[in-house]
Amino acid sequence: LAKCTFFISHLTFSDILYCDENVCVCVQTTIMAVEFDGGVVMGADSRTTTGAYIANRVTDKLTPIHERIFCCRSGSAADTQAIADAVTYQLGFHSIELDEAPLVQTAASLFRDMCYRYREELMAGIIVAGWDRRRGGQVYTVPVGGMMTRQPVSVGGSGSSYIYGFVDSNYKPAMSKEECLKFTAEALTLAMERDGSSGGVVRLAVISEQGVERQVILGNQLPKFSTV
Amino acid sequence: MATVSVCKYYPGGFSFDNCKRNALLEADISKLGFSSPAARKTGTTICGVVYKDGVVLGADTRATEGMIVADKNCSKIHYISPNIYCCGAGTAADTEMTTQIISSNLELHSLSTGRLPRVATANRMLKQMLFRYQGYIGAALVLGGVDCNGPHLYSIYPHGSTDKLPYVTMGSGSLAAMAVFEDRYRPNMEEEEAKRLVRDAIAAGIFNDLGSGSNIDLCVITKGKVDYLRPHDVANKKGVREDKVYGHPVTGSYRYKHGTTGVLTKTVTPLNLEVVEESVQTMDTS
């Protein structure tokens, strides 16, 4: 986030003609993941910005890393795409060596190693979530700086600041898959409503032993809250 | 065997030795009142659209150096492979060289695999190269082509992020072009409709953005065929002056017929002068 504001303050009128180089492409966003018994629910908005212009209004920020492991990306688009590609390669190689499906913790560790080692050069906030046979559904958060910790529910991105209260008060342990989907969709809608850098559609993914189910909730189908 | 001199180890990557020299030169030049030359950029409108049978790429043809137009008809749609073309915005040298490097590597790759190259491969190569240089290579690209998996269109930013979309615009005129796309894009258009849409999007950039201008180039890529239409449309025709009036060319001629200006009054005032001295000085007409 700090890197972006530095670039924006340097924009003058004459720079607008060449604005593509002076401003970084950001995935300032709202991302979220919730564990339930049997899997995880992940959600994200779909906005990528270059300064005040929306470069992509239908971005898919839920990136597959392996068959039953996904990651939510926030921060610099270039950095997170490059890291995700590198980890996908490393995890795929590791999985072939092991001849079995990799653990979610392994994927999260690979993200953590890269984000911590290059913490000065990178701006990436990542939530790794998935299902494996050993521990079931897991959510690991790897924020800017390279820490890694497992959490039952995790939010990230610029829009997350607006929904900590909602998440803390509405999360209950042992929710069902449908309750988790509703909880995630509502939280993301509230964040998208208030955060300028989040918007578009809500993309959801449910990862369980059976596989991955993906959904899109379009703008007019989002849950409605009364605003005064 | 000992060596007399120690070889200096040059680590890989950029050498920033000349930056200090450039900073000193910049200071000296501005003291004398001159300004150092600006890098030539292509303030640009480029765009692409996926239609029923393939991809249509479009670009304007103006290259600017600061506020001057350096090239009125430059080519911004670069060849990557027989089935893949790439439009480039940003620093002209960077887009030119980057596309040439990837085109060369992709040809070697294609000979090695024995297959027609895929657009996703070109995208991967470009994004990995641009990320490696952390945005210092100012190349914003629209990559499009048709391969065994159908038509594909990518937008690639200087820092190395890419988006795979059905329609994309880049460059300083991208907002004007995107406005046209958001209004009239439909999935699975016919070729003529798609060409018209891209032409109108580039025209919007040309007329509403100072950094874009001149002609519209199109590139239509389908399975097995590429139409490189340069120029497809001359959006700004230079006007022609009225050439012959009264039987002789008028442009630049300041001879007017007798009686063109009407005479209202004529007053003659004789000056009574006394000649005091008369001297003649001949002109040197040798």
Short mmCIF file of C-alpha atoms in Angstrom, two decimals:
data_model
loop_
_atom_site.label_atom_id
_atom_site.label_comp_id
_atom_site.label_asym_id
_atom_site.label_seq_id
_atom_site.Cartn_x
_atom_site.Cartn_y
_atom_site.Cartn_z
CA LEU A 1 0.00 0.00 0.00
CA ALA A 2 2.85 2.39 0.85
CA LYS A 3 4.46 1.84 -2.55
CA CYS A 4 1.25 2.83 -4.35
CA THR A 5 0.73 6.13 -2.57
CA PHE A 6 4.33 7.09 -3.38
CA PHE A 7 3.69 6.67 -7.08
CA ILE A 8 0.31 8.43 -7.04
CA SER A 9 1.71 11.56 -5.41
CA HIS A 10 4.15 11.96 -8.31
CA LEU A 11 1.42 12.15 -10.97
CA THR A 12 1.14 15.61 -12.56
CA PHE A 13 -0.94 16.56 -15.59
CA SER A 14 1.95 16.05 -18.02
CA ASP A 15 2.48 12.60 -16.57
CA ILE A 16 -1.08 11.56 -17.36
CA LEU A 17 -0.03 11.01 -20.98
CA TYR A 18 2.44 8.38 -19.82
CA CYS A 19 0.53 7.24 -16.77
CA ASP A 20 1.01 3.56 -17.50
CA GLU A 21 4.64 3.65 -16.35
CA ASN A 22 4.37 5.92 -13.35
CA VAL A 23 1.74 3.93 -11.48
CA CYS A 24 2.01 0.33 -10.35
CA VAL A 25 -0.78 -2.16 -11.01
CA CYS A 26 -2.28 -3.13 -7.67
CA VAL A 27 -4.61 -5.76 -6.42
CA GLN A 28 -5.80 -3.55 -3.54
CA THR A 29 -8.61 -5.75 -2.59
CA THR A 30 -10.69 -7.69 -0.12
CA ILE A 31 -9.89 -11.37 0.31
CA MET A 32 -11.18 -13.87 2.84
CA ALA A 33 -11.04 -17.54 3.75
CA VAL A 34 -12.97 -19.58 6.33
CA GLU A 35 -12.40 -23.14 7.57
CA PHE A 36 -15.33 -25.49 8.09
CA ASP A 37 -15.49 -29.15 8.98
CA GLY A 38 -14.56 -30.88 5.73
CA GLY A 39 -13.02 -28.01 3.80
CA VAL A 40 -12.59 -24.28 3.30
CA VAL A 41 -14.54 -21.45 1.69
CA MET A 42 -12.49 -18.73 -0.03
CA GLY A 43 -13.73 -15.44 -1.43
CA ALA A 44 -12.39 -12.35 -3.16
CA ASP A 45 -13.61 -9.26 -5.01
CA SER A 46 -12.58 -8.70 -8.65
CA ARG A 47 -10.97 -5.27 -8.97
CA THR A 48 -7.39 -4.48 -10.14
CA THR A 49 -6.41 -0.81 -10.20
CA THR A 50 -3.67 1.34 -11.77
CA GLY A 51 -3.99 4.46 -9.66
CA ALA A 52 -7.62 5.56 -10.03
CA TYR A 53 -8.31 3.54 -13.19
CA ILE A 54 -9.69 0.01 -12.91
CA ALA A 55 -7.43 -2.03 -15.17
CA ASN A 56 -9.44 -5.24 -14.80
CA ARG A 57 -12.94 -5.33 -13.31
CA VAL A 58 -13.34 -9.12 -13.50
CA THR A 59 -10.02 -10.28 -12.02
CA ASP A 60 -9.76 -13.79 -10.63
CA LYS A 61 -7.77 -13.43 -7.42
CA LEU A 62 -8.36 -17.05 -6.33
CA THR A 63 -5.39 -18.75 -7.96
CA PRO A 64 -4.99 -22.53 -8.04
CA ILE A 65 -1.66 -23.71 -6.65
CA HIS A 66 -2.48 -27.40 -6.69
CA GLU A 67 -5.54 -29.56 -7.15
CA ARG A 68 -6.99 -28.83 -3.68
CA ILE A 69 -4.90 -25.82 -2.64
CA PHE A 70 -5.72 -22.25 -3.68
CA CYS A 71 -4.38 -18.87 -2.71
CA CYS A 72 -6.02 -15.42 -2.48
CA ARG A 73 -3.75 -12.64 -3.76
CA SER A 74 -3.56 -9.03 -2.56
CA GLY A 75 -0.94 -6.32 -3.01
CA SER A 76 1.07 -5.78 -6.19
CA ALA A 77 -0.40 -7.75 -9.10
CA ALA A 78 3.00 -8.42 -10.70
CA ASP A 79 4.59 -9.60 -7.43
CA THR A 80 1.73 -11.92 -6.44
CA GLN A 81 1.41 -13.43 -9.93
CA ALA A 82 5.15 -14.11 -10.05
CA ILE A 83 5.20 -15.62 -6.53
CA ALA A 84 2.14 -17.78 -7.24
CA ASP A 85 3.72 -19.09 -10.48
CA ALA A 86 6.97 -19.91 -8.66
CA VAL A 87 5.20 -21.68 -5.76
CA THR A 88 2.96 -23.60 -8.19
CA TYR A 89 6.09 -24.94 -9.90
CA GLN A 90 7.85 -25.79 -6.61
CA LEU A 91 4.77 -27.49 -5.14
CA GLY A 92 4.12 -29.46 -8.32
CA PHE A 93 7.71 -30.70 -8.32
CA HIS A 94 7.51 -31.59 -4.61
CA SER A 95 4.23 -33.44 -5.13
CA ILE A 96 5.70 -35.53 -7.97
CA GLU A 97 8.72 -36.37 -5.80
CA LEU A 98 6.45 -37.43 -2.92
CA ASP A 99 4.00 -39.21 -5.25
CA GLU A 100 1.09 -37.95 -3.18
CA ALA A 101 -0.98 -34.79 -2.74
CA PRO A 102 0.95 -32.03 -0.92
CA LEU A 103 -0.07 -30.57 2.45
CA VAL A 104 -1.60 -27.09 2.68
CA GLN A 105 1.05 -26.27 5.28
CA THR A 106 3.77 -27.07 2.73
CA ALA A 107 2.26 -24.63 0.23
CA ALA A 108 1.96 -21.97 2.93
CA SER A 109 5.59 -22.54 3.95
CA LEU A 110 6.75 -22.09 0.35
CA PHE A 111 4.86 -18.79 0.17
CA ARG A 112 6.29 -17.74 3.52
CA ASP A 113 9.87 -18.54 2.50
CA MET A 114 9.61 -16.45 -0.65
CA CYS A 115 7.71 -13.55 0.95
CA TYR A 116 10.14 -13.36 3.89
CA ARG A 117 13.36 -13.74 1.92
CA TYR A 118 12.42 -10.97 -0.52
CA ARG A 119 10.35 -8.91 1.91
CA GLU A 120 12.13 -5.63 0.99
CA GLU A 121 11.39 -6.01 -2.72
CA LEU A 122 7.90 -7.50 -2.59
CA MET A 123 4.47 -6.19 -1.72
CA ALA A 124 2.27 -9.25 -1.34
CA GLY A 125 -0.40 -10.27 1.14
CA ILE A 126 -1.51 -13.86 0.55
CA ILE A 127 -4.04 -16.22 2.13
CA VAL A 128 -3.36 -19.90 1.41
CA ALA A 129 -6.28 -22.28 1.87
CA GLY A 130 -7.13 -25.82 0.89
CA TRP A 131 -7.87 -29.37 1.95
CA ASP A 132 -5.52 -32.28 2.61
CA ARG A 133 -5.97 -35.73 4.11
CA ARG A 134 -3.91 -35.10 7.26
CA ARG A 135 -5.59 -32.02 8.72
CA GLY A 136 -8.70 -31.41 6.56
CA GLY A 137 -9.61 -27.83 5.68
CA GLN A 138 -6.96 -25.27 6.67
CA VAL A 139 -6.44 -21.52 6.22
CA TYR A 140 -2.96 -20.00 6.54
CA THR A 141 -2.33 -16.28 6.24
CA VAL A 142 0.98 -14.87 4.92
CA PRO A 143 0.71 -11.07 5.20
CA VAL A 144 3.18 -8.39 3.98
CA GLY A 145 6.52 -9.04 5.71
CA GLY A 146 6.43 -12.81 5.53
CA MET A 147 4.82 -14.08 8.71
CA MET A 148 2.80 -17.31 8.50
CA THR A 149 0.08 -18.37 10.87
CA ARG A 150 -2.92 -20.68 10.75
CA GLN A 151 -6.30 -19.09 11.49
CA PRO A 152 -9.87 -20.45 11.37
CA VAL A 153 -10.97 -17.31 9.54
CA SER A 154 -8.73 -14.79 7.82
CA VAL A 155 -9.35 -11.53 5.94
CA GLY A 156 -6.87 -9.50 3.94
CA GLY A 157 -6.41 -6.62 1.54
CA SER A 158 -7.25 -2.93 1.80
CA GLY A 159 -10.97 -3.62 2.31
CA SER A 160 -10.41 -5.94 5.23
CA SER A 161 -10.08 -3.02 7.67
CA TYR A 162 -13.79 -2.32 7.28
CA ILE A 163 -15.00 -5.79 8.13
CA TYR A 164 -12.95 -6.90 11.14
CA GLY A 165 -15.87 -5.98 13.39
CA PHE A 166 -18.38 -7.88 11.26
CA VAL A 167 -16.14 -10.95 11.05
CA ASP A 168 -15.29 -11.00 14.76
CA SER A 169 -18.91 -10.69 15.83
CA ASN A 170 -20.50 -13.02 13.23
CA TYR A 171 -17.99 -15.88 13.10
CA LYS A 172 -19.05 -18.99 15.00
CA PRO A 173 -16.92 -22.13 15.19
CA ALA A 174 -18.41 -25.25 13.55
CA MET A 175 -20.43 -23.50 10.84
CA SER A 176 -21.74 -25.54 7.92
CA LYS A 177 -20.61 -25.05 4.31
CA GLU A 178 -23.73 -23.03 3.39
CA GLU A 179 -23.37 -20.81 6.47
CA CYS A 180 -19.73 -20.17 5.59
CA LEU A 181 -20.64 -19.23 2.01
CA LYS A 182 -23.30 -16.80 3.24
CA PHE A 183 -20.90 -15.35 5.84
CA THR A 184 -18.13 -14.84 3.27
CA ALA A 185 -20.43 -13.30 0.65
CA GLU A 186 -21.90 -10.86 3.18
CA ALA A 187 -18.50 -9.84 4.56
CA LEU A 188 -17.09 -9.23 1.07
CA THR A 189 -20.18 -7.25 0.02
CA LEU A 190 -19.84 -4.96 3.04
CA ALA A 191 -16.14 -4.40 2.35
CA MET A 192 -16.74 -3.73 -1.37
CA GLU A 193 -19.43 -1.22 -0.43
CA ARG A 194 -17.04 0.84 1.70
CA ASP A 195 -13.61 0.34 0.11
CA GLY A 196 -12.89 2.19 -3.14
CA SER A 197 -10.20 -0.27 -4.17
CA SER A 198 -12.57 -3.27 -3.95
CA GLY A 199 -15.53 -3.94 -6.19
CA GLY A 200 -16.87 -5.78 -9.20
CA VAL A 201 -18.15 -9.30 -8.60
CA VAL A 202 -17.67 -11.68 -5.70
CA ARG A 203 -15.76 -14.85 -6.59
CA LEU A 204 -16.19 -17.82 -4.24
CA ALA A 205 -14.51 -21.21 -4.12
CA VAL A 206 -15.27 -24.20 -1.89
CA ILE A 207 -12.45 -26.74 -1.50
CA SER A 208 -13.16 -30.12 0.06
CA GLU A 209 -12.31 -33.77 -0.32
CA GLN A 210 -14.69 -33.93 -3.31
CA GLY A 211 -12.85 -31.22 -5.18
CA VAL A 212 -13.32 -27.53 -5.96
CA GLU A 213 -16.64 -25.74 -6.61
CA ARG A 214 -16.43 -22.19 -7.94
CA GLN A 215 -19.15 -19.55 -7.96
CA VAL A 216 -19.53 -15.97 -9.12
CA ILE A 217 -22.00 -13.56 -7.53
CA LEU A 218 -22.67 -10.67 -9.93
CA GLY A 219 -23.18 -7.09 -8.78
CA ASN A 220 -26.96 -7.11 -8.81
CA GLN A 221 -27.15 -10.46 -7.00
CA LEU A 222 -25.07 -9.39 -3.99
CA PRO A 223 -26.77 -9.52 -0.57
CA LYS A 224 -28.45 -6.24 0.28
CA PHE A 225 -27.95 -4.29 3.48
CA SER A 226 -29.96 -1.20 4.37
CA THR A 227 -27.71 1.86 4.50
CA VAL A 228 -28.86 5.03 6.22
CA MET B 1 50.81 -19.40 -12.81
CA ALA B 2 50.12 -16.01 -11.29
CA THR B 3 48.36 -13.34 -13.33
CA VAL B 4 49.80 -9.85 -13.45
CA SER B 5 46.45 -8.03 -13.31
CA VAL B 6 43.33 -8.96 -11.38
CA CYS B 7 40.26 -9.20 -13.57
CA LYS B 8 37.34 -7.15 -12.28
CA TYR B 9 34.29 -9.30 -11.63
CA TYR B 10 31.22 -7.87 -13.29
CA PRO B 11 28.08 -9.15 -11.60
CA GLY B 12 25.07 -9.75 -13.81
CA GLY B 13 22.18 -7.31 -14.23
CA PHE B 14 22.11 -3.58 -14.83
CA SER B 15 25.24 -1.43 -14.42
CA PHE B 16 24.35 1.88 -12.81
CA ASP B 17 27.84 3.43 -13.23
CA ASN B 18 26.63 6.01 -15.72
CA CYS B 19 23.84 7.31 -13.49
CA LYS B 20 26.24 9.52 -11.50
CA ARG B 21 27.75 10.84 -14.73
CA ASN B 22 24.28 11.54 -16.14
CA ALA B 23 23.27 13.41 -12.99
CA LEU B 24 26.36 15.67 -13.27
CA LEU B 25 25.74 16.24 -16.99
CA GLU B 26 22.10 17.07 -16.32
CA ALA B 27 23.13 19.71 -13.76
CA ASP B 28 25.74 21.22 -16.13
CA ILE B 29 23.38 21.31 -19.10
CA SER B 30 20.58 23.03 -17.22
CA LYS B 31 23.06 25.68 -16.01
CA LEU B 32 23.76 26.51 -19.67
CA GLY B 33 20.02 26.76 -20.32
CA PHE B 34 19.56 23.64 -22.49
CA SER B 35 17.47 20.57 -21.70
CA SER B 36 18.69 17.03 -22.13
CA PRO B 37 17.01 14.97 -24.89
CA ALA B 38 13.89 13.05 -23.84
CA ALA B 39 13.46 9.33 -24.51
CA ARG B 40 11.09 8.68 -27.37
CA LYS B 41 7.82 7.28 -26.06
CA THR B 42 4.79 6.04 -27.87
CA GLY B 43 1.96 7.89 -26.12
CA THR B 44 -0.45 5.52 -27.62
CA THR B 45 -3.75 3.82 -28.04
CA ILE B 46 -3.56 0.06 -28.53
CA CYS B 47 -6.35 -2.44 -28.09
CA GLY B 48 -7.47 -5.93 -28.91
CA VAL B 49 -10.70 -7.90 -29.07
CA VAL B 50 -11.55 -11.61 -29.28
CA TYR B 51 -14.27 -12.40 -31.82
CA LYS B 52 -15.88 -15.54 -33.21
CA ASP B 53 -13.00 -16.83 -35.35
CA GLY B 54 -9.97 -15.13 -33.81
CA VAL B 55 -8.44 -11.90 -32.56
CA VAL B 56 -8.37 -8.33 -33.90
CA LEU B 57 -5.50 -6.09 -32.70
CA GLY B 58 -5.46 -2.34 -33.35
CA ALA B 59 -3.01 0.53 -32.83
CA ASP B 60 -2.53 4.19 -33.75
CA THR B 61 0.73 5.28 -35.46
CA ARG B 62 2.07 8.31 -33.59
CA ALA B 63 5.43 8.28 -31.76
CA THR B 64 6.15 11.30 -29.55
CA GLU B 65 9.34 12.76 -28.12
CA GLY B 66 8.13 14.99 -25.29
CA MET B 67 5.58 17.26 -26.95
CA ILE B 68 6.82 16.79 -30.54
CA VAL B 69 5.63 14.05 -32.88
CA ALA B 70 8.80 12.12 -33.74
CA ASP B 71 7.24 9.66 -36.18
CA LYS B 72 3.90 10.21 -37.91
CA ASN B 73 3.60 6.66 -39.15
CA CYS B 74 5.36 4.19 -36.88
CA SER B 75 4.34 0.56 -36.64
CA LYS B 76 3.21 -0.55 -33.19
CA ILE B 77 1.96 -4.04 -34.03
CA HIS B 78 4.98 -6.32 -33.76
CA TYR B 79 5.47 -9.83 -35.08
CA ILE B 80 6.01 -12.53 -32.47
CA SER B 81 5.29 -15.67 -34.47
CA PRO B 82 3.20 -16.56 -37.55
CA ASN B 83 0.09 -16.88 -35.38
CA ILE B 84 0.88 -14.37 -32.60
CA TYR B 85 1.23 -10.57 -32.82
CA CYS B 86 1.84 -8.00 -30.07
CA CYS B 87 0.96 -4.28 -29.81
CA GLY B 88 3.32 -2.18 -27.71
CA ALA B 89 2.85 1.01 -25.69
CA GLY B 90 5.35 2.83 -23.47
CA THR B 91 8.99 3.40 -24.36
CA ALA B 92 9.38 2.67 -28.09
CA ALA B 93 12.82 1.04 -27.80
CA ASP B 94 11.70 -1.21 -24.96
CA THR B 95 8.62 -2.54 -26.77
CA GLU B 96 10.61 -3.07 -29.99
CA MET B 97 13.47 -4.98 -28.36
CA THR B 98 11.34 -6.96 -25.91
CA THR B 99 9.07 -8.25 -28.67
CA GLN B 100 12.06 -9.09 -30.87
CA ILE B 101 13.80 -11.01 -28.07
CA ILE B 102 10.69 -13.03 -27.24
CA SER B 103 9.97 -13.61 -30.94
CA SER B 104 13.46 -15.04 -31.39
CA ASN B 105 13.24 -17.23 -28.28
CA LEU B 106 9.78 -18.44 -29.28
CA GLU B 107 11.01 -19.45 -32.73
CA LEU B 108 13.79 -21.53 -31.17
CA HIS B 109 11.28 -23.04 -28.74
CA SER B 110 8.92 -23.85 -31.61
CA LEU B 111 11.70 -25.57 -33.57
CA SER B 112 12.64 -27.52 -30.46
CA THR B 113 9.07 -28.72 -29.72
CA GLY B 114 8.10 -29.09 -33.38
CA ARG B 115 4.78 -27.34 -32.68
CA LEU B 116 3.16 -24.02 -33.48
CA PRO B 117 3.81 -21.73 -30.50
CA ARG B 118 1.00 -20.99 -28.05
CA VAL B 119 -0.06 -17.54 -26.89
CA ALA B 120 0.21 -18.65 -23.24
CA THR B 121 3.90 -19.46 -23.82
CA ALA B 122 4.59 -16.01 -25.25
CA ASN B 123 2.71 -14.50 -22.30
CA ARG B 124 4.78 -16.47 -19.77
CA MET B 125 8.06 -15.48 -21.43
CA LEU B 126 7.11 -11.81 -21.58
CA LYS B 127 5.83 -11.59 -17.99
CA GLN B 128 8.84 -13.38 -16.55
CA MET B 129 11.25 -11.09 -18.41
CA LEU B 130 9.43 -7.89 -17.43
CA PHE B 131 9.17 -8.98 -13.76
CA ARG B 132 12.90 -9.70 -13.70
CA TYR B 133 13.56 -6.06 -14.62
CA GLN B 134 11.10 -4.82 -11.95
CA GLY B 135 9.31 -2.35 -14.23
CA TYR B 136 12.45 -0.60 -15.54
CA ILE B 137 11.64 -1.88 -19.02
CA GLY B 138 8.72 0.39 -19.89
CA ALA B 139 6.77 -1.95 -22.13
CA ALA B 140 2.98 -2.22 -21.83
CA LEU B 141 1.80 -4.84 -24.31
CA VAL B 142 -1.37 -6.27 -25.81
CA LEU B 143 -0.60 -9.83 -26.90
CA GLY B 144 -3.01 -11.69 -29.14
CA GLY B 145 -3.04 -14.77 -31.31
CA VAL B 146 -4.72 -18.01 -32.31
CA ASP B 147 -3.29 -21.41 -31.42
CA CYS B 148 -4.50 -25.00 -31.07
CA ASN B 149 -6.66 -24.00 -28.08
CA GLY B 150 -8.44 -21.15 -29.85
CA PRO B 151 -8.04 -17.36 -29.82
CA HIS B 152 -6.37 -15.72 -26.80
CA LEU B 153 -5.78 -12.10 -25.73
CA TYR B 154 -3.54 -10.90 -22.90
CA SER B 155 -2.62 -7.47 -21.53
CA ILE B 156 0.87 -7.27 -20.03
CA TYR B 157 1.99 -4.42 -17.76
CA PRO B 158 5.58 -3.13 -17.37
CA HIS B 159 5.96 -4.65 -13.89
CA GLY B 160 5.07 -8.10 -15.17
CA SER B 161 1.40 -8.62 -14.26
CA THR B 162 -0.91 -10.00 -16.94
CA ASP B 163 -4.65 -10.24 -17.45
CA LYS B 164 -6.40 -12.64 -19.79
CA LEU B 165 -9.56 -10.95 -21.06
CA PRO B 166 -11.91 -10.84 -24.08
CA TYR B 167 -11.12 -7.15 -24.74
CA VAL B 168 -8.22 -4.98 -23.55
CA THR B 169 -6.83 -1.48 -24.13
CA MET B 170 -3.45 0.02 -23.16
CA GLY B 171 -1.58 3.29 -23.52
CA SER B 172 -2.44 6.90 -22.80
CA GLY B 173 -5.58 6.68 -24.94
CA SER B 174 -6.74 3.48 -23.25
CA LEU B 175 -9.55 5.15 -21.31
CA ALA B 176 -11.12 6.57 -24.48
CA ALA B 177 -10.81 3.22 -26.27
CA MET B 178 -12.16 1.27 -23.29
CA ALA B 179 -15.23 3.52 -23.23
CA VAL B 180 -16.03 2.40 -26.80
CA PHE B 181 -15.44 -1.26 -25.93
CA GLU B 182 -17.58 -1.19 -22.79
CA ASP B 183 -20.42 0.24 -24.83
CA ARG B 184 -20.37 -2.00 -27.91
CA TYR B 185 -18.52 -5.23 -27.15
CA ARG B 186 -20.50 -8.46 -27.55
CA PRO B 187 -19.16 -12.01 -27.31
CA ASN B 188 -18.79 -13.94 -30.62
CA MET B 189 -18.90 -10.98 -33.01
CA GLU B 190 -18.45 -11.36 -36.76
CA GLU B 191 -15.17 -10.24 -38.35
CA GLU B 192 -16.51 -7.02 -39.91
CA GLU B 193 -18.19 -5.94 -36.69
CA ALA B 194 -15.04 -6.67 -34.67
CA LYS B 195 -12.86 -4.69 -37.12
CA ARG B 196 -15.29 -1.78 -36.96
CA LEU B 197 -15.29 -1.88 -33.17
CA VAL B 198 -11.49 -1.85 -32.93
CA ARG B 199 -11.26 0.89 -35.55
CA ASP B 200 -13.71 3.05 -33.59
CA ALA B 201 -11.91 2.41 -30.31
CA ILE B 202 -8.55 3.51 -31.76
CA ALA B 203 -10.25 6.50 -33.39
CA ALA B 204 -11.62 7.50 -29.97
CA GLY B 205 -8.06 7.40 -28.64
CA ILE B 206 -6.70 9.38 -31.61
CA PHE B 207 -9.27 12.15 -31.33
CA ASN B 208 -9.44 12.44 -27.55
CA ASP B 209 -5.82 11.83 -26.50
CA LEU B 210 -2.93 14.14 -27.34
CA GLY B 211 -0.39 11.31 -27.28
CA SER B 212 -2.17 9.31 -30.03
CA GLY B 213 -2.76 10.26 -33.65
CA SER B 214 -2.28 9.69 -37.37
CA ASN B 215 -3.49 6.41 -38.83
CA ILE B 216 -5.15 3.25 -37.55
CA ASP B 217 -3.38 -0.08 -38.08
CA LEU B 218 -5.30 -3.33 -37.69
CA CYS B 219 -4.13 -6.93 -37.47
CA VAL B 220 -6.75 -9.68 -37.87
CA ILE B 221 -5.50 -13.11 -36.74
CA THR B 222 -7.49 -16.23 -37.48
CA LYS B 223 -6.60 -19.91 -37.62
CA GLY B 224 -4.12 -20.17 -40.47
CA LYS B 225 -4.40 -16.58 -41.71
CA VAL B 226 -3.15 -13.15 -40.64
CA ASP B 227 -4.33 -9.87 -42.24
CA TYR B 228 -1.91 -7.08 -41.43
CA LEU B 229 -3.79 -3.94 -42.54
CA ARG B 230 -1.40 -1.03 -42.48
CA PRO B 231 -2.90 1.51 -42.74
CA HIS B 232 -6.43 0.34 -42.31
CA ASP B 233 -7.80 3.83 -41.94
CA VAL B 234 -6.26 7.25 -42.34
CA ALA B 235 -8.23 8.99 -39.62
CA ASN B 236 -6.61 12.39 -40.12
CA LYS B 237 -6.15 13.32 -43.76
CA LYS B 238 -3.91 16.32 -44.42
CA GLY B 239 -5.99 18.97 -46.20
CA VAL B 240 -5.22 20.09 -49.79
CA ARG B 241 -5.08 23.83 -50.51
CA GLU B 242 -7.03 25.35 -53.40
CA ASP B 243 -4.38 24.96 -56.10
CA LYS B 244 -5.38 26.92 -59.19
CA VAL B 245 -7.41 30.08 -59.16
CA TYR B 246 -7.39 32.63 -62.02
CA GLY B 247 -5.36 30.17 -64.11
CA HIS B 248 -2.19 30.22 -61.98
CA PRO B 249 -1.34 28.50 -58.65
CA VAL B 250 -2.57 30.51 -55.69
CA THR B 251 -0.60 28.74 -52.95
CA GLY B 252 2.23 31.03 -51.94
CA SER B 253 1.51 33.49 -54.73
CA TYR B 254 1.00 37.11 -53.72
CA ARG B 255 0.32 38.57 -57.19
CA TYR B 256 -3.10 40.08 -57.30
CA LYS B 257 -5.02 41.28 -60.32
CA HIS B 258 -5.22 44.99 -60.97
CA GLY B 259 -8.36 46.27 -59.37
CA THR B 260 -8.44 43.60 -56.56
CA THR B 261 -8.34 46.36 -53.97
CA GLY B 262 -10.75 49.19 -54.73
CA VAL B 263 -9.32 52.77 -54.55
CA LEU B 264 -11.44 55.14 -52.48
CA THR B 265 -9.49 58.42 -52.64
CA LYS B 266 -6.28 59.61 -54.30
CA THR B 267 -4.34 62.57 -52.91
CA VAL B 268 -1.06 63.81 -54.47
CA THR B 269 1.05 66.19 -52.38
CA PRO B 270 4.11 67.53 -54.25
CA LEU B 271 7.11 68.08 -52.01
CA ASN B 272 9.08 71.24 -53.07
CA LEU B 273 12.67 70.26 -52.40
CA GLU B 274 15.95 71.99 -53.26
CA VAL B 275 18.76 69.68 -54.42
CA VAL B 276 21.79 70.57 -52.25
CA GLU B 277 24.22 67.77 -52.98
CA GLU B 278 24.11 64.73 -55.19
CA SER B 279 26.46 61.76 -54.79
CA VAL B 280 26.27 58.38 -56.49
CA GLN B 281 27.55 55.24 -54.79
CA THR B 282 27.64 52.18 -57.03
CA MET B 283 26.58 48.81 -55.61
CA ASP B 284 29.03 45.95 -55.80
CA THR B 285 27.18 43.48 -58.04
CA SER B 286 30.20 41.32 -58.92
#
